[in-house]
Tab-separated table of C-alpha atoms in Angstrom:
chain	number	residue	atom	x	y	z
A	277	MET	CA	-75.055	247.750	-90.847
A	278	ALA	CA	-76.914	243.936	-91.225
A	279	SER	CA	-77.990	242.480	-87.729
A	280	VAL	CA	-76.687	239.077	-87.074
A	281	ALA	CA	-78.744	236.477	-86.849
A	282	LYS	CA	-77.611	234.065	-83.001
A	283	ALA	CA	-76.770	230.653	-83.851
A	284	PRO	CA	-78.783	228.081	-82.953
A	285	ILE	CA	-77.515	225.186	-80.550
A	286	LYS	CA	-75.878	222.732	-82.848
A	287	ALA	CA	-77.494	219.429	-82.601
A	288	LYS	CA	-74.684	217.309	-82.363
A	289	LYS	CA	-73.887	213.336	-80.825
A	290	ALA	CA	-72.683	213.749	-77.423
A	291	LYS	CA	-69.253	212.881	-76.752
A	292	SER	CA	-70.435	211.190	-73.148
A	293	GLU	CA	-73.780	209.394	-72.629
A	294	ASN	CA	-74.197	212.799	-70.621
A	295	LYS	CA	-77.087	215.106	-72.761
A	296	ILE	CA	-76.756	217.584	-70.133
A	297	GLU	CA	-74.767	219.037	-67.691
A	298	ILE	CA	-75.402	220.916	-64.679
A	299	THR	CA	-72.885	223.190	-62.714
A	300	ASP	CA	-72.897	225.366	-60.134
A	301	LEU	CA	-76.437	226.099	-60.331
A	302	ASN	CA	-77.675	229.088	-58.441
A	303	PHE	CA	-81.434	230.628	-59.793
A	304	TYR	CA	-82.792	233.265	-58.423
A	305	TYR	CA	-86.080	235.296	-58.148
A	306	GLY	CA	-85.134	238.722	-57.021
A	307	GLU	CA	-83.659	237.891	-54.232
A	308	LYS	CA	-84.628	234.779	-53.373
A	309	ARG	CA	-83.028	232.284	-54.048
A	310	VAL	CA	-84.568	229.259	-55.243
A	311	ILE	CA	-82.113	226.369	-56.454
A	312	GLU	CA	-78.545	226.472	-54.658
A	313	ASN	CA	-75.605	224.684	-56.096
A	314	LEU	CA	-76.876	222.435	-57.948
A	315	ASN	CA	-74.450	219.808	-59.866
A	316	LEU	CA	-76.545	216.936	-62.407
A	317	LYS	CA	-75.633	215.485	-65.564
A	318	ILE	CA	-78.531	213.992	-67.725
A	319	ARG	CA	-77.734	211.002	-69.557
A	320	ALA	CA	-78.676	210.612	-72.846
A	321	ASN	CA	-81.817	208.087	-73.773
A	322	GLN	CA	-83.117	207.781	-70.864
A	323	VAL	CA	-86.321	208.855	-68.268
A	324	THR	CA	-84.705	211.208	-65.600
A	325	SER	CA	-87.557	211.957	-62.867
A	326	ILE	CA	-86.446	215.128	-60.742
A	327	PHE	CA	-89.059	215.000	-57.699
A	328	GLY	CA	-89.754	216.671	-54.427
A	329	PRO	CA	-92.279	218.327	-52.465
A	330	ALA	CA	-93.477	221.808	-52.724
A	331	ASN	CA	-90.463	224.567	-53.464
A	332	SER	CA	-88.008	222.189	-54.369
A	333	GLY	CA	-86.983	224.018	-57.834
A	334	THR	CA	-87.718	221.274	-60.045
A	335	THR	CA	-90.376	223.317	-62.141
A	336	THR	CA	-87.668	226.121	-62.166
A	337	LEU	CA	-84.734	223.900	-62.627
A	338	LEU	CA	-86.962	222.191	-66.026
A	339	ARG	CA	-88.073	225.975	-66.768
A	340	ALA	CA	-84.339	227.184	-66.768
A	341	LEU	CA	-83.350	223.883	-69.102
A	342	ASN	CA	-85.150	225.440	-72.076
A	343	ARG	CA	-84.870	229.254	-71.099
A	344	LEU	CA	-88.650	229.836	-70.263
A	345	SER	CA	-87.410	231.297	-67.208
A	346	ASP	CA	-86.188	234.372	-69.327
A	347	LEU	CA	-89.557	235.346	-69.380
A	348	ASN	CA	-89.624	236.645	-65.788
A	349	HIS	CA	-87.457	239.508	-64.962
A	350	GLU	CA	-87.506	239.018	-61.697
A	351	ALA	CA	-85.022	235.763	-62.792
A	352	ARG	CA	-81.834	234.951	-62.934
A	353	MET	CA	-78.686	232.596	-62.391
A	354	GLU	CA	-75.415	231.518	-61.776
A	355	GLY	CA	-73.429	228.630	-62.956
A	356	LYS	CA	-73.778	226.560	-66.442
A	357	ILE	CA	-76.163	224.828	-68.367
A	358	LEU	CA	-74.155	222.738	-71.005
A	359	ILE	CA	-76.209	220.494	-73.517
A	360	ASP	CA	-74.041	218.478	-75.707
A	361	GLY	CA	-70.876	220.701	-74.366
A	362	GLN	CA	-72.675	224.409	-75.434
A	363	ASP	CA	-73.521	226.554	-72.437
A	364	ILE	CA	-77.553	227.456	-73.738
A	365	ASN	CA	-76.835	230.754	-72.106
A	366	ALA	CA	-74.486	231.811	-74.422
A	367	PRO	CA	-75.152	235.484	-75.940
A	368	GLU	CA	-75.221	233.917	-79.215
A	369	ILE	CA	-77.894	231.452	-78.766
A	370	ASN	CA	-81.120	231.647	-80.703
A	371	VAL	CA	-83.408	231.237	-77.883
A	372	THR	CA	-86.382	230.230	-80.372
A	373	GLU	CA	-83.995	227.937	-82.057
A	374	LEU	CA	-82.962	225.896	-78.050
A	375	ARG	CA	-86.604	225.652	-77.574
A	376	ARG	CA	-87.768	223.825	-80.329
A	377	ARG	CA	-85.220	221.642	-79.697
A	378	ILE	CA	-86.074	221.284	-75.924
A	379	GLY	CA	-89.768	220.587	-75.883
A	380	PHE	CA	-92.289	221.667	-73.037
A	381	VAL	CA	-95.262	219.829	-71.436
A	382	PHE	CA	-96.858	221.994	-68.931
A	383	GLU	CA	-98.636	220.773	-65.779
A	384	VAL	CA	-102.021	221.758	-67.646
A	385	PRO	CA	-102.948	221.007	-71.193
A	386	THR	CA	-103.007	224.118	-73.347
A	387	PRO	CA	-104.979	223.197	-76.462
A	388	LEU	CA	-105.643	226.117	-79.094
A	389	PRO	CA	-109.191	227.048	-80.442
A	390	MET	CA	-108.341	224.710	-83.445
A	391	SER	CA	-108.518	221.106	-85.067
A	392	ILE	CA	-107.063	218.456	-83.414
A	393	TYR	CA	-104.502	218.395	-86.284
A	394	ASP	CA	-104.192	221.779	-86.293
A	395	ASN	CA	-102.813	221.842	-83.010
A	396	VAL	CA	-100.867	219.368	-83.655
A	397	THR	CA	-98.797	220.563	-86.322
A	398	TYR	CA	-98.960	224.110	-85.318
A	399	GLY	CA	-95.123	224.873	-85.051
A	400	LEU	CA	-94.377	223.240	-88.348
A	401	LYS	CA	-96.567	226.030	-90.162
A	402	PHE	CA	-92.984	228.216	-88.894
A	403	LEU	CA	-90.717	225.659	-90.469
A	404	ARG	CA	-90.238	226.156	-93.974
A	405	GLY	CA	-89.676	223.141	-96.928
A	406	LYS	CA	-92.229	221.017	-95.302
A	407	SER	CA	-95.009	219.732	-97.912
A	408	ARG	CA	-98.547	218.930	-97.033
A	409	SER	CA	-97.836	215.151	-97.220
A	410	GLU	CA	-94.688	215.417	-94.880
A	411	ILE	CA	-96.622	217.674	-92.459
A	412	ALA	CA	-99.410	215.450	-92.229
A	413	GLU	CA	-97.054	212.098	-91.915
A	414	ILE	CA	-94.993	214.031	-88.893
A	415	ALA	CA	-98.785	214.447	-87.261
A	416	GLU	CA	-99.075	210.978	-87.619
A	417	TRP	CA	-95.763	209.574	-85.845
A	418	ALA	CA	-96.724	212.286	-83.440
A	419	LEU	CA	-99.628	211.054	-82.928
A	420	ILE	CA	-98.300	207.524	-81.985
A	421	ASN	CA	-95.494	208.196	-80.294
A	422	ALA	CA	-98.174	210.200	-77.955
A	423	ALA	CA	-100.399	207.324	-77.409
A	424	LEU	CA	-103.005	209.068	-78.870
A	425	TRP	CA	-103.703	207.918	-82.837
A	426	GLU	CA	-105.945	205.092	-82.517
A	427	GLU	CA	-108.274	207.355	-80.695
A	428	VAL	CA	-108.274	210.911	-82.848
A	429	LYS	CA	-107.334	209.412	-86.416
A	430	ASP	CA	-111.160	209.053	-87.665
A	431	ARG	CA	-111.856	213.084	-86.188
A	432	LEU	CA	-108.318	214.737	-87.087
A	433	HIS	CA	-110.518	218.212	-88.022
A	434	ASP	CA	-112.524	218.054	-85.017
A	435	PRO	CA	-112.001	220.721	-82.160
A	436	ALA	CA	-109.467	219.894	-79.808
A	437	PHE	CA	-111.454	220.879	-76.536
A	438	GLY	CA	-113.651	218.500	-77.357
A	439	LEU	CA	-110.950	215.940	-76.337
A	440	SER	CA	-110.913	214.441	-72.865
A	441	GLY	CA	-108.390	215.927	-70.208
A	442	GLY	CA	-105.726	213.043	-70.682
A	443	GLN	CA	-106.659	213.503	-74.339
A	444	GLN	CA	-105.766	217.080	-74.323
A	445	GLN	CA	-102.447	216.528	-72.559
A	446	ARG	CA	-101.101	213.333	-75.076
A	447	MET	CA	-102.325	216.276	-77.570
A	448	CYS	CA	-99.825	218.781	-75.794
A	449	VAL	CA	-96.974	215.440	-75.945
A	450	ALA	CA	-97.944	215.574	-79.378
A	451	ARG	CA	-97.254	218.701	-80.617
A	452	VAL	CA	-94.237	219.103	-78.691
A	453	LEU	CA	-92.647	215.909	-80.506
A	454	ALA	CA	-94.009	216.947	-83.984
A	455	LEU	CA	-91.501	219.528	-83.885
A	456	LYS	CA	-88.696	216.537	-83.271
A	457	PRO	CA	-86.759	217.898	-80.539
A	458	GLU	CA	-83.968	216.397	-78.981
A	459	ILE	CA	-85.079	216.765	-75.017
A	460	VAL	CA	-88.890	216.607	-74.067
A	461	LEU	CA	-89.348	218.212	-70.580
A	462	ILE	CA	-92.630	217.445	-68.879
A	463	ASP	CA	-93.918	219.294	-65.655
A	464	ARG	CA	-96.359	216.961	-63.646
A	465	SER	CA	-98.396	216.299	-66.919
A	466	CYS	CA	-100.411	213.726	-65.263
A	467	SER	CA	-101.444	215.545	-61.757
A	468	GLY	CA	-104.795	216.041	-62.840
A	469	LEU	CA	-105.756	212.587	-64.723
A	470	ASP	CA	-107.228	209.174	-64.608
A	471	PRO	CA	-105.396	206.293	-64.118
A	472	ILE	CA	-106.137	205.236	-67.250
A	473	SER	CA	-104.839	208.060	-69.074
A	474	THR	CA	-101.805	208.454	-66.737
A	475	ALA	CA	-100.635	204.657	-67.609
A	476	LYS	CA	-100.888	206.122	-71.260
A	477	ILE	CA	-98.543	208.847	-70.931
A	478	GLU	CA	-96.777	206.844	-68.937
A	479	GLU	CA	-97.027	204.235	-71.603
A	480	SER	CA	-95.477	206.823	-74.127
A	481	LEU	CA	-92.952	208.140	-71.960
A	482	MET	CA	-91.502	204.716	-72.082
A	483	ARG	CA	-91.117	204.624	-75.916
A	484	LEU	CA	-89.848	208.144	-76.260
A	485	LYS	CA	-86.575	207.702	-74.473
A	486	LYS	CA	-85.103	205.851	-77.412
A	487	GLU	CA	-85.554	208.565	-79.284
A	488	PHE	CA	-85.613	211.547	-77.062
A	489	THR	CA	-84.138	212.633	-73.458
A	490	VAL	CA	-86.922	212.852	-70.910
A	491	ILE	CA	-87.143	215.024	-68.284
A	492	ILE	CA	-89.765	214.466	-65.968
A	493	SER	CA	-90.997	216.197	-63.119
A	494	PRO	CA	-93.781	213.904	-62.017
A	495	HIS	CA	-96.683	214.158	-60.262
A	496	ASN	CA	-96.018	211.509	-57.431
A	497	ILE	CA	-93.207	209.364	-55.788
A	498	ALA	CA	-94.772	205.697	-57.349
A	499	GLN	CA	-94.677	207.640	-61.247
A	500	ALA	CA	-90.902	208.420	-60.750
A	501	SER	CA	-90.408	204.955	-59.623
A	502	ARG	CA	-92.262	203.449	-62.328
A	503	VAL	CA	-90.887	205.382	-65.409
A	504	SER	CA	-87.638	206.407	-64.551
A	505	ASP	CA	-84.273	205.022	-65.584
A	506	ARG	CA	-82.846	207.576	-63.286
A	507	VAL	CA	-83.983	209.838	-60.421
A	508	ALA	CA	-82.923	213.087	-58.847
A	509	PHE	CA	-84.313	214.266	-55.294
A	510	MET	CA	-84.656	218.051	-54.613
A	511	LEU	CA	-85.459	219.503	-51.184
A	512	MET	CA	-85.603	223.236	-50.954
A	513	GLY	CA	-83.480	223.819	-54.016
A	514	GLU	CA	-80.994	222.045	-52.538
A	515	LEU	CA	-80.060	218.301	-55.097
A	516	VAL	CA	-80.487	215.610	-51.921
A	517	GLU	CA	-79.272	212.769	-53.879
A	518	GLU	CA	-79.368	211.601	-57.631
A	519	GLY	CA	-78.622	207.864	-58.749
A	520	THR	CA	-80.696	204.942	-60.297
A	521	ASN	CA	-83.706	204.162	-59.657
A	522	SER	CA	-83.194	200.792	-57.782
A	523	GLU	CA	-80.480	203.075	-55.747
A	524	ILE	CA	-83.009	205.473	-54.715
A	525	PHE	CA	-86.158	203.528	-54.033
A	526	THR	CA	-84.368	200.996	-52.660
A	527	ASN	CA	-80.808	202.050	-51.013
A	528	PRO	CA	-80.893	205.767	-50.421
A	529	LYS	CA	-77.997	206.972	-48.927
A	530	ASP	CA	-79.685	210.479	-47.813
A	531	PRO	CA	-82.152	209.818	-45.043
A	532	ARG	CA	-83.629	212.762	-45.979
A	533	THR	CA	-84.280	210.613	-49.177
A	534	SER	CA	-85.630	208.239	-47.637
A	535	ASP	CA	-88.260	209.783	-45.136
A	536	TYR	CA	-89.430	211.384	-48.351
A	537	ILE	CA	-89.929	207.922	-50.101
A	538	THR	CA	-91.405	206.605	-47.564
A	539	GLY	CA	-93.845	209.457	-46.878
A	540	ARG	CA	-92.668	210.839	-42.984
A	541	PHE	CA	-92.206	214.019	-44.459
A	542	GLY	CA	-93.642	216.275	-47.586
């Protein structure tokens, strides 16, 4: 009997302004619970920052959103994560297609041992029906949106390892964008970068939200305040508070939020 292909998450416009709805999420590594009873709605075409001190659960949450957590055999979750109303953990979901729709930019740049151009277009090689000219157009578009095109357009076939750390990180952003995801997850991608590279990535984030839903775990509170439309503060796996940028940074409701953003702890 022929095997039945698993269905991708269908790309469709959400009926509401929420792109993602997380309900009663508990996440465990073995017996340790690292996210506790989390409920959060993330709006489409905005930059949402999810921040907190070490061991707050922010990275785990991002990894759960595109099921990278599946790669850890000790990981398990309870609750639901819906994207456009579809459960991403339903058994019929095609995880490869899900990860194409929900791109992930890691904290440390991960260039492949090949040219800048081949790095950016690497994922496109697995998609059928793309001509060389179409791939070249996508690569240029992705590099422009990652704020890197002007710096590399004349050396696209040079080794990617010749780029600076900040350029490598922006190249990794371009590699994710080339697959035209709907959601872009960015985990502390500026933590080791100089101020100029950080500013260029932040500039990219402001442009990207016009076409994508962007969720970041920022490398510091100042970055969250600069780039976010909405922010969520997590502490020891608990969602403490969520709201607009101005609500959280000028008038937080929970004293723990106030203490953290003013530097009293963390």
